[in-house]
Structure formats: C-alpha cells, structure tokens
Tab-separated table of C-alpha atoms and ligand atoms in Angstrom:
chain	number	residue	atom	x	y	z
A	1388	UNK	CA	88.786	-27.637	110.949
A	1389	UNK	CA	87.304	-27.408	107.481
A	1390	UNK	CA	89.868	-27.531	104.721
A	1391	UNK	CA	88.939	-26.475	101.152
A	1392	UNK	CA	90.930	-27.878	98.296
A	1393	UNK	CA	91.572	-25.801	95.152
A	1394	UNK	CA	89.156	-27.997	93.125
A	1395	UNK	CA	86.423	-27.212	95.659
A	1396	UNK	CA	87.272	-23.495	95.616
A	1397	UNK	CA	86.562	-22.941	91.888
A	1398	UNK	CA	82.736	-23.588	91.922
A	1399	UNK	CA	82.449	-21.545	95.104
A	1400	UNK	CA	84.176	-18.538	93.496
A	1401	UNK	CA	82.049	-18.887	90.346
A	1402	UNK	CA	78.779	-18.942	92.255
A	1403	UNK	CA	79.846	-15.879	94.312
A	1404	UNK	CA	80.614	-14.102	91.064
A	1405	UNK	CA	77.155	-14.951	89.656
A	1406	UNK	CA	75.455	-13.718	92.864
A	1407	UNK	CA	77.486	-10.471	92.741
A	1408	UNK	CA	76.495	-9.914	89.097
A	1409	UNK	CA	72.811	-10.544	89.832
A	1410	UNK	CA	72.956	-8.093	92.735
A	1411	UNK	CA	74.607	-5.471	90.520
A	1412	UNK	CA	71.939	-5.901	87.805
A	1413	UNK	CA	69.223	-5.608	90.438
A	1414	UNK	CA	70.741	-2.466	91.968
A	1415	UNK	CA	71.619	-0.783	88.656
A	1416	UNK	CA	69.202	-1.994	85.965
A	1417	UNK	CA	70.568	-1.314	82.495
A	1418	UNK	CA	68.663	0.847	79.975
A	1419	UNK	CA	68.627	-1.657	77.107
A	1420	UNK	CA	66.922	0.793	74.749
A	1421	UNK	CA	69.341	3.701	75.183
A	1422	UNK	CA	71.208	4.330	71.979
A	1423	UNK	CA	68.728	2.322	69.938
A	1424	UNK	CA	67.227	4.564	67.282
A	1425	UNK	CA	64.407	2.096	66.590
A	1426	UNK	CA	62.736	2.157	69.980
A	1427	UNK	CA	60.443	4.717	71.512
A	1428	UNK	CA	62.058	7.419	73.558
A	1429	UNK	CA	60.272	9.328	76.260
A	1430	UNK	CA	61.470	12.846	76.883
A	1431	UNK	CA	62.047	12.847	80.655
A	1432	UNK	CA	62.307	16.619	80.808
A	1433	UNK	CA	58.670	17.053	79.759
A	1434	UNK	CA	55.924	16.956	82.359
A	1435	UNK	CA	53.994	13.667	82.396
A	1436	UNK	CA	51.033	15.245	80.568
A	1437	UNK	CA	53.166	16.326	77.642
A	1438	UNK	CA	55.719	13.536	77.455
A	1439	UNK	CA	57.052	13.473	73.956
A	1440	UNK	CA	57.208	10.077	72.303
A	1441	UNK	CA	59.665	10.067	69.444
A	1442	UNK	CA	59.747	6.970	67.257
A	1443	UNK	CA	62.351	6.784	64.530
A	1444	UNK	CA	59.866	5.280	62.054
A	1445	UNK	CA	56.858	7.453	62.694
A	1446	UNK	CA	54.147	5.767	60.616
A	1447	UNK	CA	51.146	5.424	62.948
A	1448	UNK	CA	50.230	2.002	61.557
A	1449	UNK	CA	53.718	0.659	62.328
A	1450	UNK	CA	53.667	0.933	66.085
A	1451	UNK	CA	56.705	0.094	68.195
A	1452	UNK	CA	56.352	-3.628	69.010
A	1453	UNK	CA	57.904	-3.071	72.435
A	1454	UNK	CA	54.926	-0.897	73.423
A	1455	UNK	CA	51.470	-2.225	74.286
A	1456	UNK	CA	49.020	-2.276	71.329
A	1457	UNK	CA	47.126	0.973	70.755
A	1458	UNK	CA	43.735	-0.581	71.560
A	1459	UNK	CA	44.890	-1.433	75.102
A	1460	UNK	CA	44.739	2.276	75.756
A	1461	UNK	CA	41.100	2.818	76.734
A	1462	UNK	CA	41.013	6.401	75.448
A	1463	UNK	CA	38.719	6.715	72.440
A	1464	UNK	CA	37.734	9.618	70.255
A	1465	UNK	CA	34.112	10.667	70.258
A	1466	UNK	CA	33.493	9.043	66.907
A	1467	UNK	CA	31.317	6.679	64.900
A	1468	UNK	CA	31.007	4.956	61.552
A	1469	UNK	CA	28.193	6.424	59.505
A	1470	UNK	CA	26.521	4.305	56.839
A	1471	UNK	CA	23.767	5.684	54.647
A	1472	UNK	CA	22.108	2.708	53.050
A	1473	UNK	CA	18.932	0.926	51.925
A	1474	UNK	CA	17.389	-2.227	53.332
A	1475	UNK	CA	18.089	-4.087	50.095
A	1476	UNK	CA	21.822	-3.534	50.604
A	1477	UNK	CA	21.906	-5.648	53.764
A	1478	UNK	CA	24.190	-8.355	52.393
A	1479	UNK	CA	26.623	-5.776	51.021
A	1480	UNK	CA	26.638	-4.002	54.370
A	1481	UNK	CA	27.423	-7.243	56.154
A	1482	UNK	CA	30.218	-7.985	53.695
A	1483	UNK	CA	31.850	-4.657	54.527
A	1484	UNK	CA	31.243	-4.818	58.285
A	1485	UNK	CA	32.915	-8.224	58.387
A	1486	UNK	CA	36.131	-6.726	57.051
A	1487	UNK	CA	35.938	-3.535	59.051
A	1488	UNK	CA	35.484	-5.498	62.263
A	1489	UNK	CA	38.247	-7.992	61.447
A	1490	UNK	CA	40.753	-5.376	60.376
A	1491	UNK	CA	40.031	-2.679	62.923
A	1492	UNK	CA	36.914	-2.490	64.974
A	1493	UNK	CA	36.952	-5.703	66.997
A	1494	UNK	CA	39.939	-4.048	68.707
A	1495	UNK	CA	38.575	-0.509	69.035
A	1496	UNK	CA	34.809	-1.044	69.262
A	1497	UNK	CA	33.573	2.208	67.733
A	1498	UNK	CA	29.782	2.561	67.344
A	1499	UNK	CA	27.856	2.547	64.070
A	1500	UNK	CA	25.146	4.931	62.902
A	1501	UNK	CA	22.960	3.648	60.062
A	1502	UNK	CA	20.861	6.200	58.203
A	1503	UNK	CA	18.071	5.654	55.701
A	1504	UNK	CA	15.327	7.670	54.015
A	1505	UNK	CA	12.973	4.774	54.948
A	1506	UNK	CA	12.690	2.804	58.202
A	1507	UNK	CA	15.161	-0.054	58.565
A	1508	UNK	CA	13.546	-3.485	58.686
A	1509	UNK	CA	13.858	-5.773	61.714
A	1510	UNK	CA	15.818	-8.148	59.505
A	1511	UNK	CA	18.291	-5.402	58.643
A	1512	UNK	CA	18.758	-4.522	62.309
A	1513	UNK	CA	19.095	-8.085	63.502
A	1514	UNK	CA	21.586	-9.099	60.835
A	1515	UNK	CA	23.757	-6.017	61.175
A	1516	UNK	CA	23.781	-6.302	64.973
A	1517	UNK	CA	25.093	-9.819	64.477
A	1518	UNK	CA	28.242	-8.475	62.861
A	1519	UNK	CA	29.618	-6.460	65.769
A	1520	UNK	CA	29.618	-6.144	69.524
A	1521	UNK	CA	29.752	-2.354	69.186
A	1522	UNK	CA	26.710	-0.147	69.702
A	1523	UNK	CA	24.540	0.423	66.597
A	1524	UNK	CA	21.951	3.145	66.122
A	1525	UNK	CA	19.430	3.298	63.267
A	1526	UNK	CA	18.094	6.650	62.106
A	1527	UNK	CA	15.532	7.931	59.660
A	1528	UNK	CA	16.332	10.998	57.610
A	1529	UNK	CA	13.942	13.932	58.149
A	1530	UNK	CA	11.834	14.629	55.060
A	1531	UNK	CA	13.297	18.121	54.582
A	1532	UNK	CA	16.773	16.634	54.222
A	1533	UNK	CA	15.690	14.327	51.392
A	1534	UNK	CA	13.343	16.432	49.233
A	1535	UNK	CA	13.268	19.478	46.965
A	1536	UNK	CA	13.797	22.750	48.810
A	1537	UNK	CA	11.066	25.274	48.029
A	1538	UNK	CA	13.230	27.443	45.726
A	1539	UNK	CA	13.789	24.631	43.221
A	1540	UNK	CA	11.742	24.722	40.025
A	1541	UNK	CA	10.672	21.077	39.896
A	1542	UNK	CA	9.650	21.126	36.214
A	1543	UNK	CA	13.004	22.588	35.251
A	1544	UNK	CA	14.817	20.019	37.423
A	1545	UNK	CA	12.846	17.167	35.839
A	1546	UNK	CA	13.541	18.346	32.292
A	1547	UNK	CA	17.261	18.818	32.932
A	1548	UNK	CA	17.488	15.425	34.624
A	1549	UNK	CA	15.831	13.672	31.710
A	1550	UNK	CA	18.142	15.451	29.321
A	1551	UNK	CA	21.174	14.300	31.319
A	1552	UNK	CA	19.795	10.773	31.161
A	1553	UNK	CA	19.523	10.998	27.359
A	1554	UNK	CA	23.103	12.243	27.199
A	1555	UNK	CA	24.189	9.065	28.990
A	1556	UNK	CA	25.588	10.772	32.102
A	1557	UNK	CA	26.018	8.237	34.928
A	1558	UNK	CA	23.036	8.561	37.339
A	1559	UNK	CA	21.968	11.380	34.968
A	1560	UNK	CA	18.221	10.742	35.250
A	1561	UNK	CA	18.193	9.542	38.852
A	1562	UNK	CA	16.345	11.712	41.381
A	1563	UNK	CA	17.083	9.652	44.522
A	1564	UNK	CA	20.792	9.832	43.698
A	1565	UNK	CA	20.489	13.631	43.760
A	1566	UNK	CA	18.762	13.553	47.137
A	1567	UNK	CA	21.548	11.283	48.357
A	1568	UNK	CA	24.284	13.654	47.126
A	1569	UNK	CA	22.560	16.660	48.696
A	1570	UNK	CA	22.044	14.817	51.981
A	1571	UNK	CA	25.688	13.726	52.136
A	1572	UNK	CA	26.791	17.248	51.228
A	1573	UNK	CA	24.752	19.170	53.739
A	1574	UNK	CA	22.790	17.138	56.228
A	1575	UNK	CA	24.222	13.845	57.503
A	1576	UNK	CA	26.430	15.625	60.047
A	1577	UNK	CA	23.386	17.411	61.501
A	1578	UNK	CA	21.262	14.301	61.850
A	1579	UNK	CA	20.196	14.035	65.515
A	1580	UNK	CA	22.136	10.759	65.926
A	1581	UNK	CA	25.331	12.405	64.671
A	1582	UNK	CA	25.192	15.328	67.071
A	1583	UNK	CA	26.693	13.130	69.800
A	1584	UNK	CA	29.926	12.695	67.848
A	1585	UNK	CA	32.987	14.739	66.894
A	1586	UNK	CA	34.434	12.520	64.147
A	1587	UNK	CA	32.960	10.163	61.564
A	1588	UNK	CA	34.191	7.451	59.277
A	1589	UNK	CA	31.949	7.120	56.250
A	1590	UNK	CA	31.391	3.584	55.046
A	1591	UNK	CA	29.370	2.265	52.119
A	1592	UNK	CA	27.915	-1.165	51.486
A	1593	UNK	CA	30.176	-3.565	49.534
A	1594	UNK	CA	33.442	-1.654	49.957
A	1595	UNK	CA	36.512	-3.629	51.036
A	1596	UNK	CA	39.015	-2.955	53.805
A	1597	UNK	CA	42.193	-4.866	53.137
A	1598	UNK	CA	44.639	-4.025	55.898
A	1599	UNK	CA	45.049	-4.331	59.640
A	1600	UNK	CA	44.640	-0.939	61.205
A	1601	UNK	CA	46.568	-1.203	64.446
A	1602	UNK	CA	46.108	2.354	65.668
A	1603	UNK	CA	43.157	4.639	66.127
A	1604	UNK	CA	42.721	6.871	63.041
A	1605	UNK	CA	40.150	9.017	64.866
A	1606	UNK	CA	42.554	9.786	67.702
A	1607	UNK	CA	45.297	10.301	65.162
A	1608	UNK	CA	43.177	12.952	63.434
A	1609	UNK	CA	42.287	14.560	66.738
A	1610	UNK	CA	45.817	14.622	68.156
A	1611	UNK	CA	47.198	16.052	64.916
A	1612	UNK	CA	44.448	18.623	64.469
A	1613	UNK	CA	43.334	17.101	61.183
A	1614	UNK	CA	39.877	17.727	59.780
A	1615	UNK	CA	39.587	15.639	56.644
A	1616	UNK	CA	41.074	12.246	55.751
A	1617	UNK	CA	40.851	10.362	52.451
A	1618	UNK	CA	42.316	7.391	50.643
A	1619	UNK	CA	41.405	7.698	46.911
A	1620	UNK	CA	41.329	10.860	44.807
A	1621	UNK	CA	40.255	11.130	41.178
A	1622	UNK	CA	38.717	13.302	38.444
A	1623	UNK	CA	35.000	14.105	38.389
A	1624	UNK	CA	32.776	13.826	35.291
A	1625	UNK	CA	32.707	17.386	34.019
A	1626	UNK	CA	29.111	17.168	32.783
A	1627	UNK	CA	27.847	16.763	36.384
A	1628	UNK	CA	29.461	19.929	37.810
A	1629	UNK	CA	29.519	22.554	35.045
A	1630	UNK	CA	28.338	25.433	37.226
A	1631	UNK	CA	29.839	24.243	40.528
A	1632	UNK	CA	33.129	26.107	40.294
A	1633	UNK	CA	31.605	29.417	39.079
A	1634	UNK	CA	29.274	29.159	42.109
A	1635	UNK	CA	32.214	28.491	44.443
A	1636	UNK	CA	34.076	31.471	42.973
A	1637	UNK	CA	31.106	33.739	43.672
A	1638	UNK	CA	30.941	32.363	47.201
A	1639	UNK	CA	34.637	33.092	47.775
A	1640	UNK	CA	34.174	36.625	46.432
A	1641	UNK	CA	31.259	37.255	48.782
A	1642	UNK	CA	32.887	35.696	51.843
A	1643	UNK	CA	36.639	36.373	51.548
A	1644	UNK	CA	36.916	36.378	55.346
A	1645	UNK	CA	36.056	32.645	55.372
A	1646	UNK	CA	38.896	31.700	53.006
A	1647	UNK	CA	42.303	31.320	54.694
A	1648	UNK	CA	45.514	32.281	52.850
A	1649	UNK	CA	47.371	29.000	53.117
A	1650	UNK	CA	44.595	26.786	51.855
A	1651	UNK	CA	44.791	23.826	49.495
A	1652	UNK	CA	42.937	25.473	46.628
A	1653	UNK	CA	45.625	24.386	44.166
A	1654	UNK	CA	44.507	20.796	44.625
A	1655	UNK	CA	41.282	21.672	42.785
A	1656	UNK	CA	42.595	24.217	40.280
A	1657	UNK	CA	45.588	24.299	37.941
A	1658	UNK	CA	45.241	27.959	36.984
A	1659	UNK	CA	45.180	29.814	40.281
A	1660	UNK	CA	41.429	29.492	40.794
A	1661	UNK	CA	40.079	30.324	37.356
A	1662	UNK	CA	38.780	26.835	36.554
A	1663	UNK	CA	38.118	23.556	38.389
A	1664	UNK	CA	40.511	20.751	37.461
A	1665	UNK	CA	37.925	18.071	38.499
A	1666	UNK	CA	40.129	16.664	41.280
A	1667	UNK	CA	38.283	15.398	44.330
A	1668	UNK	CA	38.639	13.010	47.231
A	1669	UNK	CA	36.359	10.016	46.803
A	1670	UNK	CA	33.844	10.574	49.561
A	1671	UNK	CA	32.646	6.978	49.869
A	1672	UNK	CA	35.619	6.774	52.247
A	1673	UNK	CA	36.114	9.687	54.605
A	1674	UNK	CA	37.360	10.095	58.133
A	1675	UNK	CA	36.639	13.648	59.124
A	1676	UNK	CA	35.741	16.210	61.731
A	1677	UNK	CA	31.989	16.687	62.171
A	1678	UNK	CA	32.452	20.010	63.930
A	1679	UNK	CA	34.241	21.370	60.894
A	1680	UNK	CA	31.189	20.480	58.754
A	1681	UNK	CA	28.858	21.873	61.413
A	1682	UNK	CA	30.900	25.074	61.664
A	1683	UNK	CA	29.819	28.428	60.182
A	1684	UNK	CA	32.122	28.395	57.125
A	1685	UNK	CA	31.014	25.007	55.801
A	1686	UNK	CA	27.341	25.645	56.571
A	1687	UNK	CA	27.386	28.981	54.774
A	1688	UNK	CA	29.129	27.301	51.824
A	1689	UNK	CA	26.601	24.460	51.663
A	1690	UNK	CA	23.645	26.827	51.884
A	1691	UNK	CA	25.123	28.958	49.108
A	1692	UNK	CA	25.503	25.914	46.848
A	1693	UNK	CA	22.068	24.577	47.767
A	1694	UNK	CA	20.425	27.909	46.825
A	1695	UNK	CA	22.203	27.823	43.465
A	1696	UNK	CA	20.265	24.630	42.674
A	1697	UNK	CA	23.049	22.530	41.158
A	1698	UNK	CA	22.188	19.474	43.257
A	1699	UNK	CA	19.014	19.239	41.129
A	1700	UNK	CA	19.625	21.203	37.910
A	1701	UNK	CA	22.960	19.471	37.454
A	1702	UNK	CA	24.126	16.485	39.468
A	1703	UNK	CA	26.666	17.881	41.914
A	1704	UNK	CA	28.223	15.059	43.886
A	1705	UNK	CA	29.004	15.199	47.586
A	1706	UNK	CA	32.583	14.224	46.737
A	1707	UNK	CA	33.464	17.406	44.796
A	1708	UNK	CA	31.400	19.450	47.264
A	1709	UNK	CA	33.316	18.121	50.297
A	1710	UNK	CA	36.641	18.207	48.474
A	1711	UNK	CA	36.324	21.789	47.286
A	1712	UNK	CA	35.377	22.747	50.854
A	1713	UNK	CA	38.482	20.998	52.195
A	1714	UNK	CA	40.574	22.745	49.541
A	1715	UNK	CA	39.307	26.276	50.152
A	1716	UNK	CA	38.858	26.138	53.941
A	1717	UNK	CA	41.705	23.919	55.153
A	1718	UNK	CA	45.463	23.913	54.942
A	1719	UNK	CA	47.670	20.992	54.028
A	1720	UNK	CA	48.336	19.910	57.607
A	1721	UNK	CA	44.582	19.550	58.178
A	1722	UNK	CA	43.967	17.152	55.281
A	1723	UNK	CA	45.371	13.651	55.596
A	1724	UNK	CA	45.998	10.923	53.032
A	1725	UNK	CA	45.491	7.545	54.754
A	1726	UNK	CA	48.084	5.693	52.682
A	1727	UNK	CA	47.945	2.694	55.043
A	1728	UNK	CA	44.209	1.990	54.664
A	1729	UNK	CA	43.848	-0.522	51.845
A	1730	UNK	CA	40.417	0.076	50.381
A	1731	UNK	CA	38.243	-0.705	47.406
A	1732	UNK	CA	35.074	0.869	46.138
A	1733	UNK	CA	34.289	-0.520	42.747
A	1734	UNK	CA	36.099	0.017	40.385
A	1735	UNK	CA	39.131	1.531	42.192
A	1736	UNK	CA	41.508	0.214	44.828
A	1737	UNK	CA	43.991	1.896	47.064
A	1738	UNK	CA	46.562	-0.656	48.214
A	1739	UNK	CA	49.660	0.326	50.217
A	1740	UNK	CA	52.842	-0.246	48.264
A	1741	UNK	CA	55.361	0.347	51.052
A	1742	UNK	CA	56.453	-3.139	52.049
A	1743	UNK	CA	55.925	-2.921	55.844
A	1744	UNK	CA	52.399	-1.618	55.285
A	1745	UNK	CA	51.609	-4.012	52.471
A	1746	UNK	CA	52.429	-6.941	54.769
A	1747	UNK	CA	49.333	-6.128	56.802
A	1748	UNK	CA	47.005	-6.352	53.788
A	1749	UNK	CA	45.325	-8.823	51.471
A	1750	UNK	CA	45.126	-6.533	48.419
A	1751	UNK	CA	47.436	-6.733	45.446
A	1752	UNK	CA	49.710	-3.682	45.312
A	1753	UNK	CA	49.626	-3.954	41.490
A	1754	UNK	CA	45.962	-2.911	41.699
A	1755	UNK	CA	46.850	0.347	43.442
A	1756	UNK	CA	45.048	3.211	41.686
A	1757	UNK	CA	47.240	6.056	42.994
A	1758	UNK	CA	49.296	6.612	39.844
A	1759	UNK	CA	46.817	5.639	37.177
A	1760	UNK	CA	45.576	8.178	34.643
A	1761	UNK	CA	42.317	9.039	36.473
A	1762	UNK	CA	43.953	9.542	39.852
A	1763	UNK	CA	44.661	12.977	41.332
A	1764	UNK	CA	47.500	11.675	43.491
A	1765	UNK	CA	50.146	13.479	41.450
A	1766	UNK	CA	48.343	16.783	41.912
A	1767	UNK	CA	48.079	16.079	45.642
A	1768	UNK	CA	51.804	15.436	45.824
A	1769	UNK	CA	52.576	18.622	43.911
A	1770	UNK	CA	50.473	20.829	46.163
A	1771	UNK	CA	51.553	19.263	49.453
A	1772	UNK	CA	55.282	19.040	48.675
A	1773	UNK	CA	57.252	21.143	51.167
B	1327	GDP	P1	28.006	5.664	44.022
B	1327	GDP	O1	29.011	5.207	45.040
B	1327	GDP	O2	28.200	7.088	43.647
B	1327	GDP	O3	27.916	4.761	42.834
B	1327	GDP	O4	26.560	5.631	44.717
B	1327	GDP	P2	25.915	4.535	45.687
B	1327	GDP	O5	24.788	3.868	44.994
B	1327	GDP	O6	26.956	3.668	46.270
B	1327	GDP	O7	25.314	5.464	46.832
B	1327	GDP	C1	26.139	6.122	47.772
B	1327	GDP	C2	25.672	5.800	49.177
B	1327	GDP	O8	24.356	6.266	49.385
B	1327	GDP	C3	25.648	4.321	49.485
B	1327	GDP	O9	25.999	4.153	50.841
B	1327	GDP	C4	24.207	3.930	49.246
B	1327	GDP	O10	23.842	2.863	50.053
B	1327	GDP	C5	23.488	5.202	49.662
B	1327	GDP	N1	22.271	5.462	48.888
B	1327	GDP	C6	22.164	5.752	47.567
B	1327	GDP	N2	20.883	5.954	47.213
B	1327	GDP	C7	20.151	5.802	48.328
B	1327	GDP	C8	18.738	5.862	48.610
B	1327	GDP	O11	17.915	6.149	47.754
B	1327	GDP	N3	18.360	5.635	49.898
B	1327	GDP	C9	19.260	5.338	50.882
B	1327	GDP	N4	18.787	5.105	52.111
B	1327	GDP	N5	20.564	5.256	50.658
B	1327	GDP	C10	21.024	5.487	49.399
B	1328	MN	MN1	29.045	3.628	46.288
C-alpha cells in the first residue's frame, strides 16, 4: 500500500492546480485586449470585407504596435513617384532618393518615373538605379508639351519676359522655367509613362524627407477618397500671377456646372471670390490623384488657362494653378494636409511638432514653417474648421 504523507501531498496538489489552470486557459482563451481603448478593435458584426478597424489614436503614421507593419500587407496602390529633372541634377536626385528610400520606400517599393525634356544619360540611369530596388522608368517629354503653343505671340512673350527680368522677379526672364511650369500644370499626368498609374508623389532633386513613413500614403488617399495631398502652403509672388484669378473667374462663370457648392474656394480668396489671396500648396511636394487631373473638369480648366497665355505672358506657376484647381473643384475631405511628412524644399521646412510624430524624424521642430508669416496654414485651418 502506498501511503502519502501531508508534506508529499502539498506539491501534488499544487501541480494539479497548475495543470487545471493551464487547461482552463487553453479551453477559454482570454481576450486580453477587450476593454483596452488603445488597441485595435475589429467589429465582428461586419462582414469580413468591411470589417471596421477602430483605433483610439487614429493617426495613420502611428500604427497600432500590436498589428503587423503596414508594408507586410502586399496590397499597393497603383502609384509612382514622378521626378521631372535634368541630367545635371543627378547628385541632388540621389541625395533625395537616399532619404525617400530610407524613410519610406525600402519598405513599400513604389516605382519611379523620371521625366526630362532631353534624353537621360547612361550615367544618370545607372546612378539612380543604384539607389533603389524599385522599378524605374525614364521618359522624354514630347516637344508639344515643352514649347510655345501656336496661339502665343512669341515676340510679345519675349518682351514681357525681359521686362519681368528687369523688374527683378524670380525666374522672371527664364523661358525654360515657364515651359516647366506649363508642363507640370497640364501635361505630366498625360505622359505615356504616367498613364499606367492612378496616384503620383511628386519629388524634386535636393528636397529632404525627415521622418519615417510607416504607412502607405497612396492607399490612405485611395481609401479615404482623397484627391490632393500637400505638406507646405504659402503665398505666391503677386507679380507672377496678376491675371490668373480674373481668368479663373471667367472660367467659373462659363462653366458653373464644373464648380461644386462645397468647395474650398475660401482657401484662395478672403473676399468670397473677388480677389486671389495668393495662398497655394507648394507643388514641389504633392501626393495626388492622376485621374482627377486627367478628368474633364481639370483638363477644361488647364486648356482655358493655357489659351489665356499667362504661362508665357506672365509666369504662372504650377503651384497656384494646381492649388486653385483643388480649391474650386474639391471639397475639404478630398484635400489632405500630410502633417506627419517632415519635408524641406529650400528655404522652407515642414517638421511635425506633435511629439509622437516628431520622434520619427530628424528635423528640428523649431524650423517648422507652418505658423510663420509667409505660411497659409492659418487660412487652411480657418477654412477647414468644422
Ligand atoms: P523651383 O522649385 O520653383 O525653384 O524650381 P526648380 O528649379 O526646382 O524646378 C522645378 C522642377 O522642375 C525640378 O524638379 C527641376 O529639376 C525641374 N526642372 C526645372 N527646369 C527644368 C528643365 O529645363 N528641364 C528639366 N528636365 N527639368 C527642369
Ligand atoms: Mn525646386
């Protein structure tokens, strides 16, 4: 007969208790996240296709650490970086690609489209390919997209350009700059290489990207039905756009059916549409919807402006042209301020100031341009306030 003393019984009881607990945990696993407002919550009542993910802190660049990183999801938007540049800017392009890859694209692997009014050199191709494992395409701009249209009086354009130069207007006497602004206003999105894509991220040589971007801004735009995204807004030089707003007003009068009621026009005017307040999104950074630019409203708008001649007789920039289009054609939910994308194009910087976002960046939040005198951020906040 086996006799068990009380001192032998205690470890036996303890181990049975542990086994019972383990069995209970196995049979009825606890929901550790229930009741936690910080974690993601999946709405079980929705069908799997429309499961609603509610995160208490909804900033897309502060993903829930308990979920897999966004780039593990293999879904991508149909999107590309687009870089208009010259061969001589190779080193500046590489500088920028280095940061873009490190901060975002080595995780997401979006392709690049390089465009130029001249052929890219083999050196340019080889040394840009070295910066990324993503696909790169190199395109030449068709002559008609980088030349005077037939209705422009070239002598008049030349005289006005020289006069602007004498007046000291920045790029005042620069013809290629005007071709560039016209191309970026009306043609880049119709370049054959761009027709494959739905969204673009415009990048320029020598700009800086300061922050980790841990989500996909293209998908974010797509899923939220956004058409235009920006990160710096500021005032335009009035001398370059004197007749732009009167031309836009005529356009709106002729095509009222293209102008929705709840648009963002107050971002670009302080007097209900009478005059332009010079506010614009700085178009050297843009993440936007190519199909919006290729759509009938924008195309009609661009053609109207192009006929008016201000790309050559004045020096209309693609930034005010895009921005006014966003303001008259879109509503506030369709235009997005990428506050989390730390960015610099000389001489202005956008650097996130919210601490959790700033932690992902190497810019100095004291350099943030948003509330300086030349910024249009205050106007943006006024017009988008609920
Ligand atoms: P800014 O930003 O207004 O001072 O003008 P940039 O000189 O940066 O030009 C804007 C963009 O157009 C940059 O990506 C330039 O590389 C590009 N760009 C400007 N002029 C030309 C040009 O004559 N040819 C080509 N291929 N690209 C140009
Ligand atoms: Mn530039």
